[in-house]
XYZ file of C-alpha atoms in Angstrom:
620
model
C 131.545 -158.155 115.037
C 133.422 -154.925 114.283
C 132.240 -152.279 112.055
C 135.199 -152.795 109.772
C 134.696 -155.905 107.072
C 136.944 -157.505 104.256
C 135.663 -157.047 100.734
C 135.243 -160.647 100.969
C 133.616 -160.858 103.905
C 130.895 -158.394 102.483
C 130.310 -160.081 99.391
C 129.768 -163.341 101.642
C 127.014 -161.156 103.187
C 125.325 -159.859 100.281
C 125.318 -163.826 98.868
C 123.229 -164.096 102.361
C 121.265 -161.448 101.998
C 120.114 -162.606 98.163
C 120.123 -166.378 99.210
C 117.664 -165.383 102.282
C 115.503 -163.170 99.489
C 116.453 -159.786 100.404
C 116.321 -157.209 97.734
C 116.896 -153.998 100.130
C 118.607 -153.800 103.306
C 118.421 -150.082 104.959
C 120.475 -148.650 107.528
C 117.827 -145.681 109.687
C 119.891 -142.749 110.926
C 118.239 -139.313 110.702
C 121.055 -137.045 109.436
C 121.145 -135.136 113.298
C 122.771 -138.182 114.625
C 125.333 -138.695 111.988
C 128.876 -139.268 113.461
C 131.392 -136.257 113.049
C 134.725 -136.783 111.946
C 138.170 -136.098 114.480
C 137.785 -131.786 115.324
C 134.069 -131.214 113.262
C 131.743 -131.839 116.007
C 129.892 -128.950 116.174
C 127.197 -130.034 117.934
C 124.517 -131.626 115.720
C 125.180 -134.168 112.767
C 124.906 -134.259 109.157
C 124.806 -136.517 106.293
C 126.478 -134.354 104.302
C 130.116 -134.173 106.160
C 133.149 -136.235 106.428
C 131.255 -137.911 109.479
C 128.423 -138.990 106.950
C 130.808 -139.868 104.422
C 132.572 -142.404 106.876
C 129.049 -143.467 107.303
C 128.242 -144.047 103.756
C 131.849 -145.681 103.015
C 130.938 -148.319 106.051
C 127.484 -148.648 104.734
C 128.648 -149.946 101.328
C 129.150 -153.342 100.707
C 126.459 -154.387 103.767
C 123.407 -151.902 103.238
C 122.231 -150.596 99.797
C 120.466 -147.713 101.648
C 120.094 -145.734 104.128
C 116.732 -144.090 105.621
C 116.996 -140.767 106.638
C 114.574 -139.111 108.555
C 112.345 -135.736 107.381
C 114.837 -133.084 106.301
C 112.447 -129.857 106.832
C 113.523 -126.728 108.611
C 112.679 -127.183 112.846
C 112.214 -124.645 115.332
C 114.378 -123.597 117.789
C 112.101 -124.790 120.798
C 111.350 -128.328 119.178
C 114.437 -130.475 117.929
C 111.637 -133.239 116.312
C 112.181 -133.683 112.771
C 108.402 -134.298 112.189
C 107.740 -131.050 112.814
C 109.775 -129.338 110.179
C 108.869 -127.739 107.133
C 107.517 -129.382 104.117
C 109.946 -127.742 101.007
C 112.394 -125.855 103.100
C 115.583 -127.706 104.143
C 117.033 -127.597 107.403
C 119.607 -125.616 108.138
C 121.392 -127.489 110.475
C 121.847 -130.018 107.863
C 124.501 -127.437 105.867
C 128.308 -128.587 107.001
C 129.930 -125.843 108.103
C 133.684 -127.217 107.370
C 132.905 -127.178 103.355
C 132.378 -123.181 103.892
C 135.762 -122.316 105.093
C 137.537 -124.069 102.388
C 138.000 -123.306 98.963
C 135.538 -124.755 97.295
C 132.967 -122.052 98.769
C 136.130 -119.718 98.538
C 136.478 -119.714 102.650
C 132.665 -117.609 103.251
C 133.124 -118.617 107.146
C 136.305 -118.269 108.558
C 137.942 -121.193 110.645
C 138.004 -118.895 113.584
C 134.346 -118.726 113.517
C 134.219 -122.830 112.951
C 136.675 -123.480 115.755
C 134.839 -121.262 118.364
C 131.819 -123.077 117.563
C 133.550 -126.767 117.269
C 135.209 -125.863 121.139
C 132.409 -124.150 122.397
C 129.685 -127.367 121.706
C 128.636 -128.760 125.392
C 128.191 -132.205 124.031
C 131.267 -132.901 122.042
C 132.534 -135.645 124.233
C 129.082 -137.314 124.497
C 127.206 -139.031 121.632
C 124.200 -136.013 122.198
C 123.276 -133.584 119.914
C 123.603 -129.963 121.505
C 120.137 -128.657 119.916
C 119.370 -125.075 121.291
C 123.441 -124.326 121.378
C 123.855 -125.428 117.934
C 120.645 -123.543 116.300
C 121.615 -120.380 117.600
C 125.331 -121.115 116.605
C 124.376 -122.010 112.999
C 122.252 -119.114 112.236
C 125.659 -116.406 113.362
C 127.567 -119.019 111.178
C 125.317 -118.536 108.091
C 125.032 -114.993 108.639
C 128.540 -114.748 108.357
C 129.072 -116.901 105.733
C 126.361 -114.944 103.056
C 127.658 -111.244 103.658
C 131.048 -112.923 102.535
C 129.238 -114.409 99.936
C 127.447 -111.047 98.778
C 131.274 -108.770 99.275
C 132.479 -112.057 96.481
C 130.374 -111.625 93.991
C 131.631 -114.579 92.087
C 130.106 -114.264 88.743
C 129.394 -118.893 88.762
C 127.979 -119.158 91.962
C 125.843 -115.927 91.910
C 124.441 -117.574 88.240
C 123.806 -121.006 90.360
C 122.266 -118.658 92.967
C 119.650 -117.178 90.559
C 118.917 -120.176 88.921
C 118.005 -121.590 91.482
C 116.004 -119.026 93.441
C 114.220 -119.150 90.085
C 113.719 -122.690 89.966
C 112.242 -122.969 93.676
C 110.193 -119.808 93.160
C 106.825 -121.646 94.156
C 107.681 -122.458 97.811
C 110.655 -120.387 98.344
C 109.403 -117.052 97.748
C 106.588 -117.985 100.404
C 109.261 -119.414 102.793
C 111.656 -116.858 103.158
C 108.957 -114.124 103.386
C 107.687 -115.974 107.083
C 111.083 -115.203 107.811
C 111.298 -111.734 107.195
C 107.734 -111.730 109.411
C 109.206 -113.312 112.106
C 111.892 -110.955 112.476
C 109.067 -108.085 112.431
C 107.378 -109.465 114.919
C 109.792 -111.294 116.974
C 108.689 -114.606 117.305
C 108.074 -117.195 114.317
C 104.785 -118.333 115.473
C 102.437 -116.765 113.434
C 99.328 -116.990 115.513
C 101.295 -114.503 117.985
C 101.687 -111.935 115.857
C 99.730 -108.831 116.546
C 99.007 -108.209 112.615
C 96.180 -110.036 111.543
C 96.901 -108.329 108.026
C 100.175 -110.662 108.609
C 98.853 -113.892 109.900
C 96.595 -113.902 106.150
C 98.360 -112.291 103.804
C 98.208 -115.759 101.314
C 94.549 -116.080 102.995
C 92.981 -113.227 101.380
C 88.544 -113.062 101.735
C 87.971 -110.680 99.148
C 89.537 -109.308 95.925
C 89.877 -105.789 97.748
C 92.046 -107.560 100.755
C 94.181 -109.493 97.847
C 95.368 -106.249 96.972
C 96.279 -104.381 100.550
C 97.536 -108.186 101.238
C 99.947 -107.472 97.925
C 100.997 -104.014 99.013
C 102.136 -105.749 102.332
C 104.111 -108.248 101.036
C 105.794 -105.662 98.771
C 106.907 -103.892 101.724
C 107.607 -106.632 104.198
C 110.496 -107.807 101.199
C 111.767 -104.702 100.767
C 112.001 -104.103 104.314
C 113.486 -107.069 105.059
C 115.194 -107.881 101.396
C 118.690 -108.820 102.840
C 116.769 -111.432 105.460
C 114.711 -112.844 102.992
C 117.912 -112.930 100.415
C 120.143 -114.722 103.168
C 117.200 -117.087 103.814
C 117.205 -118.225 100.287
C 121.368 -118.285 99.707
C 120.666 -121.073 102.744
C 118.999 -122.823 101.302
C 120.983 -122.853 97.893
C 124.035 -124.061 100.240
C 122.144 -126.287 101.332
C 120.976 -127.756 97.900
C 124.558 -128.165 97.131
C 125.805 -130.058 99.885
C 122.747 -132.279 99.378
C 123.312 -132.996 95.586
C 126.878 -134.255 96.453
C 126.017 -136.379 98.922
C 123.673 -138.109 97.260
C 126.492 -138.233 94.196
C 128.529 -139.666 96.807
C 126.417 -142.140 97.996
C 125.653 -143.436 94.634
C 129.266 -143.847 93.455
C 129.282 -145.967 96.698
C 126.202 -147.706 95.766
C 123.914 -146.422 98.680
C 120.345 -145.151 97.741
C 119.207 -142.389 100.238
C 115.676 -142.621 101.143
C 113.842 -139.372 101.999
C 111.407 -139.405 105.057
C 107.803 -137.588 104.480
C 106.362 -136.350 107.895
C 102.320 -136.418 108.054
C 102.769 -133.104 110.055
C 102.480 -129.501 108.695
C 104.854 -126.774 110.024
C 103.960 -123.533 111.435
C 105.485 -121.848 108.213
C 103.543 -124.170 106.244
C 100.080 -123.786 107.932
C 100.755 -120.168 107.068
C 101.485 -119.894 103.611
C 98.824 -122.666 102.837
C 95.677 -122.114 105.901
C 93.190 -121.597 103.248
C 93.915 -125.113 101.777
C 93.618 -126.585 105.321
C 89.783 -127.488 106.807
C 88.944 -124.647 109.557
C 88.709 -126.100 113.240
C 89.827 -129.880 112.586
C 93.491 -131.100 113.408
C 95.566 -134.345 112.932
C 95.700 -137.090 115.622
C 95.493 -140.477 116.744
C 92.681 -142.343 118.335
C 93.456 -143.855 121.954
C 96.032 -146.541 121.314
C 99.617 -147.883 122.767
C 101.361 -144.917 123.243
C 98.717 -142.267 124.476
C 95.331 -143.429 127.079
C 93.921 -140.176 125.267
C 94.653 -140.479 122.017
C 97.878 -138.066 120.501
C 96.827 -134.336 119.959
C 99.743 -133.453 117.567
C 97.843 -130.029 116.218
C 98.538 -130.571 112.577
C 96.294 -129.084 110.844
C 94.141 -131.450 107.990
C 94.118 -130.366 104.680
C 90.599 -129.884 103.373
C 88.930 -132.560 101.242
C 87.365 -130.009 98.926
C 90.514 -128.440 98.269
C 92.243 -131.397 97.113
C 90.343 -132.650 93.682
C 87.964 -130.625 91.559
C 84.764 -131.755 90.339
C 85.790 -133.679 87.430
C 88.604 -135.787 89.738
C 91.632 -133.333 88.545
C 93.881 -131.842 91.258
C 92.398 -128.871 92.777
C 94.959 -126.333 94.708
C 96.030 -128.954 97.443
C 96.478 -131.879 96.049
C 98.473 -129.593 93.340
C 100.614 -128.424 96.412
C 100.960 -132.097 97.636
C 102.084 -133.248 94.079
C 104.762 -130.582 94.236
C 105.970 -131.868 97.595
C 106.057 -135.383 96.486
C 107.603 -134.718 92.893
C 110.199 -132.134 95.014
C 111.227 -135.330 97.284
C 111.537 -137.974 94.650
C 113.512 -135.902 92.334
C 115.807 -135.606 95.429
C 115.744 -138.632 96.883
C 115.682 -141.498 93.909
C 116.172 -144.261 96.390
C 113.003 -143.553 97.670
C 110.203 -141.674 100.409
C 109.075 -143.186 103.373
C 105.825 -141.871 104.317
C 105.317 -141.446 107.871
C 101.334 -142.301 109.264
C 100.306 -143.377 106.108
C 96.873 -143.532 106.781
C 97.000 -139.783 107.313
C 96.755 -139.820 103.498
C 94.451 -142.488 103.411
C 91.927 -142.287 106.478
C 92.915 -139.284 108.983
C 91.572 -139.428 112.137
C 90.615 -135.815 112.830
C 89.917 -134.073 116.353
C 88.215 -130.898 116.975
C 91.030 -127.819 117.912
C 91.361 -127.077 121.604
C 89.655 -130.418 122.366
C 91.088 -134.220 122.686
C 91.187 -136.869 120.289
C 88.540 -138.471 121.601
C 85.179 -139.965 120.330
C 83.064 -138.124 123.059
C 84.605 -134.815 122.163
C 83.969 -135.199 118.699
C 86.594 -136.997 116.957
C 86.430 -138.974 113.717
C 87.332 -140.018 110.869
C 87.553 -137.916 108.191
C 86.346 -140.217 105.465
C 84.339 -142.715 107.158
C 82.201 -141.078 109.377
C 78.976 -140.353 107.803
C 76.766 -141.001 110.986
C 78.939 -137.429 112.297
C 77.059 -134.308 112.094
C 80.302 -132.838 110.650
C 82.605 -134.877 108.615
C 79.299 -136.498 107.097
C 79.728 -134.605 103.959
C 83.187 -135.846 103.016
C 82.291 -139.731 104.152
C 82.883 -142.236 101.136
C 80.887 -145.339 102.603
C 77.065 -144.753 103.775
C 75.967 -146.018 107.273
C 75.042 -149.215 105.940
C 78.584 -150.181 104.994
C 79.432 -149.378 108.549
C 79.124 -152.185 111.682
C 77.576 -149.679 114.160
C 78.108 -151.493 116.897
C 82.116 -151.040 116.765
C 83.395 -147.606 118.059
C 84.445 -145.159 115.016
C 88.153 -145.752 116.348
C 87.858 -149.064 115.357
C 89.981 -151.231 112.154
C 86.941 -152.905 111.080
C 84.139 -150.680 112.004
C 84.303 -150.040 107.612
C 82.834 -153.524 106.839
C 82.771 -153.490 103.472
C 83.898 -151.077 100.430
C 83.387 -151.371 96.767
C 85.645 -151.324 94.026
C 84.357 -147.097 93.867
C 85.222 -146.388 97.270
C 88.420 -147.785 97.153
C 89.682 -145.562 94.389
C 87.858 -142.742 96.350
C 90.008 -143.511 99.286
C 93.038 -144.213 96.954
C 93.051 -140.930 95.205
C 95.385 -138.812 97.272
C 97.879 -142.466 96.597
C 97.452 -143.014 92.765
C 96.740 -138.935 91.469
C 99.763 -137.646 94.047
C 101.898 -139.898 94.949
C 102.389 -142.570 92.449
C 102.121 -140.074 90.347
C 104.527 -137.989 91.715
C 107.053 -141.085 91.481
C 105.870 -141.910 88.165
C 107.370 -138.563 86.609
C 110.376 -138.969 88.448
C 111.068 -141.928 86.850
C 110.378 -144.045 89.869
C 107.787 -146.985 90.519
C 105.720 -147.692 93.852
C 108.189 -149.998 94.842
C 109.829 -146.179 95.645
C 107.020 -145.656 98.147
C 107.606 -147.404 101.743
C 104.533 -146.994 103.664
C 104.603 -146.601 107.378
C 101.197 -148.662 108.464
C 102.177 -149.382 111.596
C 99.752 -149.630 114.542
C 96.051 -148.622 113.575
C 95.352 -150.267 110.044
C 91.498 -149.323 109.293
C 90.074 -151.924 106.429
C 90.078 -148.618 104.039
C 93.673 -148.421 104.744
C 94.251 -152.150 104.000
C 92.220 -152.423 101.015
C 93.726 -149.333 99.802
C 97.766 -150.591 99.831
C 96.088 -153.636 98.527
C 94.893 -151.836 95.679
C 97.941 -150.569 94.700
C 99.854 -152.974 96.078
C 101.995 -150.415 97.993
C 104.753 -151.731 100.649
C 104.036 -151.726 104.058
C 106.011 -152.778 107.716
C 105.998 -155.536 109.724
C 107.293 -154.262 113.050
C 108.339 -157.992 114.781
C 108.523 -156.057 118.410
C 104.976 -154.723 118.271
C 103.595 -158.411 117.408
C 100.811 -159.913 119.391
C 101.972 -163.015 120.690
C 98.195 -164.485 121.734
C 97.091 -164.107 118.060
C 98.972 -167.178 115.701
C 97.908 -165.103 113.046
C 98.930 -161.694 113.666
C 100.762 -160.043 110.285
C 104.026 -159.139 112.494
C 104.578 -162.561 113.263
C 107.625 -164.304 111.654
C 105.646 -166.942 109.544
C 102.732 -164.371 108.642
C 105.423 -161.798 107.020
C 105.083 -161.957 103.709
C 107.527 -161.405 100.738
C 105.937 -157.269 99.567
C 106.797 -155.534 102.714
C 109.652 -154.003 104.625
C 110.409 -155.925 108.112
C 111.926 -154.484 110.882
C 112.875 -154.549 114.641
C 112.060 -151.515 115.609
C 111.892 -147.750 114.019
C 112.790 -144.113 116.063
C 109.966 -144.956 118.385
C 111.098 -147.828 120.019
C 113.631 -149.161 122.273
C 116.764 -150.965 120.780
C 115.664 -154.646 120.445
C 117.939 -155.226 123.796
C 116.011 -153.149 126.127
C 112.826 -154.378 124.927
C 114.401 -157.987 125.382
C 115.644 -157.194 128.526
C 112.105 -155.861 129.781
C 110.622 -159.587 128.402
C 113.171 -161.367 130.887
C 111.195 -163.823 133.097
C 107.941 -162.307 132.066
C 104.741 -164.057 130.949
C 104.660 -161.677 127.979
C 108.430 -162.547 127.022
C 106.937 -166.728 126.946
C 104.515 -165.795 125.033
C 107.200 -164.223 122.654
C 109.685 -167.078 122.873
C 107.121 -169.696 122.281
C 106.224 -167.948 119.182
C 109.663 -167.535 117.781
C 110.396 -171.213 118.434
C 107.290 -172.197 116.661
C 108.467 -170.547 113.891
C 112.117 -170.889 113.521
C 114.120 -173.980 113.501
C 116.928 -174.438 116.472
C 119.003 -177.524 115.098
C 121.460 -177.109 117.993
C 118.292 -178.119 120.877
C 116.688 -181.059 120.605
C 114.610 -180.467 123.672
C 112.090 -177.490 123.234
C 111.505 -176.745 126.335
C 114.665 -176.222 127.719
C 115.120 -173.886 124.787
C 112.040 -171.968 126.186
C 113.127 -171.114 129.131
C 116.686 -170.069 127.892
C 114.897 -167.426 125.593
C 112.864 -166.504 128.251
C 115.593 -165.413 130.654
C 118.330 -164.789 128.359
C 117.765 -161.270 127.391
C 120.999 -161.758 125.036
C 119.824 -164.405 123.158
C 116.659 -163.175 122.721
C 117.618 -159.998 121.104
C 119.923 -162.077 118.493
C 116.912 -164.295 118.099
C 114.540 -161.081 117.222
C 117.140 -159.954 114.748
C 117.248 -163.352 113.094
C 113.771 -163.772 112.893
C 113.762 -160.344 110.346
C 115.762 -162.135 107.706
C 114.313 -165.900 108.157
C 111.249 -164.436 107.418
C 109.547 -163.792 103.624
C 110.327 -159.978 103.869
C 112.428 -159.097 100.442
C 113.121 -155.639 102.511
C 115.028 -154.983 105.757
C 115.400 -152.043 107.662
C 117.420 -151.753 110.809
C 117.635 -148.560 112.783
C 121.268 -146.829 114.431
C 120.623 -148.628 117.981
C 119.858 -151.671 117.267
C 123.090 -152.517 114.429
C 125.808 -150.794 116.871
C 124.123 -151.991 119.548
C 123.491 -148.624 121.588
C 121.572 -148.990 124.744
C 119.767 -145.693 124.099
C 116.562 -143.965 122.813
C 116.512 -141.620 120.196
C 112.979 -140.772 120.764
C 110.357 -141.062 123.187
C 107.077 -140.178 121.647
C 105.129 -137.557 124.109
C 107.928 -136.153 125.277
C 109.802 -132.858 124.101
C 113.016 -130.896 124.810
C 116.902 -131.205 124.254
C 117.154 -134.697 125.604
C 114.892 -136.194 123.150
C 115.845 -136.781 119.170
C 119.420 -136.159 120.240
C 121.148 -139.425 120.165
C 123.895 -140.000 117.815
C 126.310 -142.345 116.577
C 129.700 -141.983 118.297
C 132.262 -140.368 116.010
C 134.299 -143.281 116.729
C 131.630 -145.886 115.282
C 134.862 -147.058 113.320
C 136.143 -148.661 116.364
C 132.629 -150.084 117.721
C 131.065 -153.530 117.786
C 128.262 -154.347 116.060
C 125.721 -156.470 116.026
C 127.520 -159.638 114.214
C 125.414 -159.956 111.002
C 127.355 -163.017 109.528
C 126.330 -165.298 112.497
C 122.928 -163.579 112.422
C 122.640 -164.403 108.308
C 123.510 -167.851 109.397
C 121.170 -168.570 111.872
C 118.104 -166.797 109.309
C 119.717 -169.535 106.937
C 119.730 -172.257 109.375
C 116.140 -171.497 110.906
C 114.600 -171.850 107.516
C 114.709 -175.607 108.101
C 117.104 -178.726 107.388
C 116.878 -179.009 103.446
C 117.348 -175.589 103.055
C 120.303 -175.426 105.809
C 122.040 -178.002 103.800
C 121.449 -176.544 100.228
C 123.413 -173.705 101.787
C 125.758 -175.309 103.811
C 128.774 -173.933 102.165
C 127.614 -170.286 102.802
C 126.699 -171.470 105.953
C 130.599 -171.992 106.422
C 131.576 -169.182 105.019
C 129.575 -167.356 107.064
C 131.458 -169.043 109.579
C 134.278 -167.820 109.218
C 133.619 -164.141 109.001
């Protein structure tokens, strides 16, 4: 199937897409690996140019979203999104093209663009060129706001203020890190030699408030230019964002925001005396890591979060600012990544590993730990102490209380947040993936908040595992595979002749019906060694199943046999994978045969109530 559809031919799909129960059907692509129009590769992509316009024009019609990935501000020695800021955009997200034409009354001249276009290693490959591109974008910038300042156009300098004003409360705090980094040559703040400078927002007493206030007063006049450019970025930025998302509406996409679990280094500065002293972010032991994953985020601290009487304290004030910043930005929607990071952290001690016998817990439920015992919600006795404190079920039971306790950061933040944006929790898509502790579960149960079904991380040897085709159910958003995994042909070409893959195959073929073979076994061991046929049998088992929502990521619709990220690993190979700039001319996955098979493996009657789409399916 090409990329390229009739209108009829996409209104046969949608009449698929309803008839299987599908209310949502996202296209993943973080905005780095948008496409770049003929001449504009510059070396990293964007949502927000004519190659993410192309993007969005294809989209429409087949998907009614698209799920882009965190949109915070990286660092030049770590292309993963995750890591990037919480309010601050990235920079690399700001299309260069739109400043030398008129509309920004040419602020970067085309000479500057074309070096830059020429001059990208990777613009013949389907790679983003991180390290050249981040240093390449900064000059760019640079150039483009002391054009900006020698303007002085009266409407965009008013747009400029007002919006400096508006973003005051993160901005101000933002821009100043820069200005330090500059100083001291490196933005890590734990390397500067100042110690006045690593805690200037982390005063200890009302006399080093005021020396901390004097500093900051000269660090921005020092550096007032720095800190001015760092803001007119992100004002460009803010722009190019609010069209796109104008764009994408008039072409009836929804553009779902991505919320990282992770803190940034100009974060944990601004904000270290809302985060709990010594503790950081992990995981527990589990598929990807023998030792658990160390990602050094830090945790924010419990006490900081809700006052006595259950209000929001300072953090959770700071986290309802985030959310209510996102949502107002992003109407389709926030994915939140790890979300039982907000729900029941597992929390290691710094310089140590993730591990039980080096201290780790969980934050909430570990009141047997000599530590995190004040901030546990259940008591021992709701605990079965013979399971490990990594494991789901080691909370055996909760009451109606601790839920709510558990739920707080959910319903006073987040819902909440969406609430005043005019948005519902169907707004909220929850990444639960992998560990799913019974507080977690009870806790999306609660608030009936949607989850993921990932069908590639199902456990074949358990019939009633919830990624399993018949165990999907209706409130949930089913999937293949996200930015962690392989596309859905590499993992079905690692199942080939394995006893892993039969275990697979036997499950699919329990659970879907195959009309066209009448002999089961035979069918079997097709699946089993035709890698082919059991990719297309992975992707129809998504829309057979219950699921009303349907996310597919880049690789697996245009069928690129490529990973965009391998988790562990760091450096200019990983997160770089794009979609070709001539995606136009690509084959696809073919969706209409895929729709029909969903239709047909729901069973005979319901095959035959549908027969006529069934044929027009056909015929795409």
């Amino acid at each position: 199937m090409v990329c390229t559809l009739e209108k009829n031919a996409t209104k046969t799909i949608q009449k698929a897409l309803k008839t299987l129960g599908k209310k949502n059907f996202a296209l993943i692509m973080h905005s780095g690996s948008f496409p770049s129009a003929a001449g504009e590769n510059t070396g990293f992509g964007t949502v927000n140019s004519n190659g993410g316009k192309e993007v969005i024009d294809f989209a429409s019609g087949i998907f009614n979203s698209i799920q882009l990935g965190p949109a915070g501000k990286t660092k030049g020695c770590d292309a993963s999104p995750y890591t990037g800021t919480i309010f601050s955009g990235n920079p690399l997200f700001i299309d260069l093209k739109q400043l030398t034409e008129k509309k920004w009354h040419y602020i970067l001249s085309v000479e500057t663009y074309n070096e830059i276009v020429e001059g990208n290693p990777n613009k013949h490959v389907n790679k983003t060129a991180y390290s050249y591109i981040y240093n390449k974008q900064a000059e760019a910038l640079l150039e483009a706001w002391n054009n900006f300042k020698k303007l002085d156009d009266k409407k965009l300098n008013k747009a400029f203020n007002d919006f400096k004003r508006e973003n005051d409360y993160w901005l101000d705090k933002d821009s100043l890190y820069e200005a330090l980094s500059i100083e001291h040559g490196n933005d890590y703040w734990p390397l500067w030699d100042s110690e006045t400078d690593k805690n200037l927002f982390n005063p200890k007493s009302i006399e080093e408030g005021i020396e901390y206030g004097k500093r900051i007063e000269e660090i921005s006049k020092k550096y007032s230019d720095e800190i001015e450019c760092y803001k007119f970025i992100q004002f460009v930025l803010d722009i190019q964002n609010q069209e796109t998302l104008e764009y994408a509406k008039k072409n009836n996409i929804k553009m779902i925001a991505d919320r990282q679990v992770a803190f940034s280094d100009r974060d944990t500065w601004a904000y270290q005396s809302l985060f709990l002293d010594g503790w950081m972010l992990g995981c527990p032991p589990d598929y990807f890591s023998k030792d658990g994953q160390a990602w050094g985020f830090p945790v924010m601290n419990p006490e900081k979060l809700f006052k006595a009487d259950g209000s929001l304290d300072e953090g959770g004030i700071l986290m309802k600012n985030l959310f209510k910043k996102m949502f107002k930005e992003n109407p389709g929607g926030v994915r939140i990544d790890h979300i039982v990071g907000l729900i029941d952290p597992w929390v290691y001690k710094a310089g140590k590993k993730p591990k039980i016998e080096e201290g780790a817990g969980r934050l909430y439920s570990s009141p047997e730990h000599p530590e995190l015992a004040k901030y546990a919600i259940p008591s021992l006795d709701d605990l079965d102490m013979e399971l490990e404190a990594d494991k789901e079920k080691r909370v055996k039971k909760l009451s109606k209380k601790q839920i709510k306790l558990y739920g707080r950061l959910i319903e006073k933040v987040v819902i909440a947040a969406a609430e005043e944006e005019g948005l519902d929790k169907n707004a909220i898509v929850c990444e639960d993936l992998g560990t799913l502790t019974n507080p977690v579960a009870a806790v999306m149960k609660e608030y009936k908040l949607l989850g993921m079904k990932l069908t590639q991380f199902v456990v074949p040897e358990k019939p009633e595992h919830p990624y399993r085709c018949k165990n999907i159910t209706e409130k949930t958003w089913a999937m293949v595979g996200t930015h962690d995994n392989e596309p859905i042909k590499m993992w079905a070409d690692s199942m080939v002749n394995t006893h892993e893959g039969y275990l697979h195959v036997k499950n699919l073929v329990e659970d879907l019906d195959f009309p066209d073979w009448n002999d089961k076994d035979a069918l079997i061991v097709e699946l089993t060694k035709n890698a082919e046929f059991l990719a297309q049998t992975k992707l129809v088992e998504i829309f057979a199943s219950k699921a009303e929502n349907i996310q597919i990521f880049f690789t697996d619709y245009f069928k690129l046999y490529d990973v965009y990220n391998r988790p562990g690993t760091s450096g200019d190979a990983n997160w770089s994978l794009r979609l070709p700039d001539n995606f136009l001319s690509m084959e696809t996955i073919d969706l209409a045969n895929i729709l029909k098979l969903a239709i047909i493996s729901r069973g005979a009657d319901f095959a035959e109530k549908n027969s006529k789409l069934i044929k027009e399916l056909d015929e795409i």
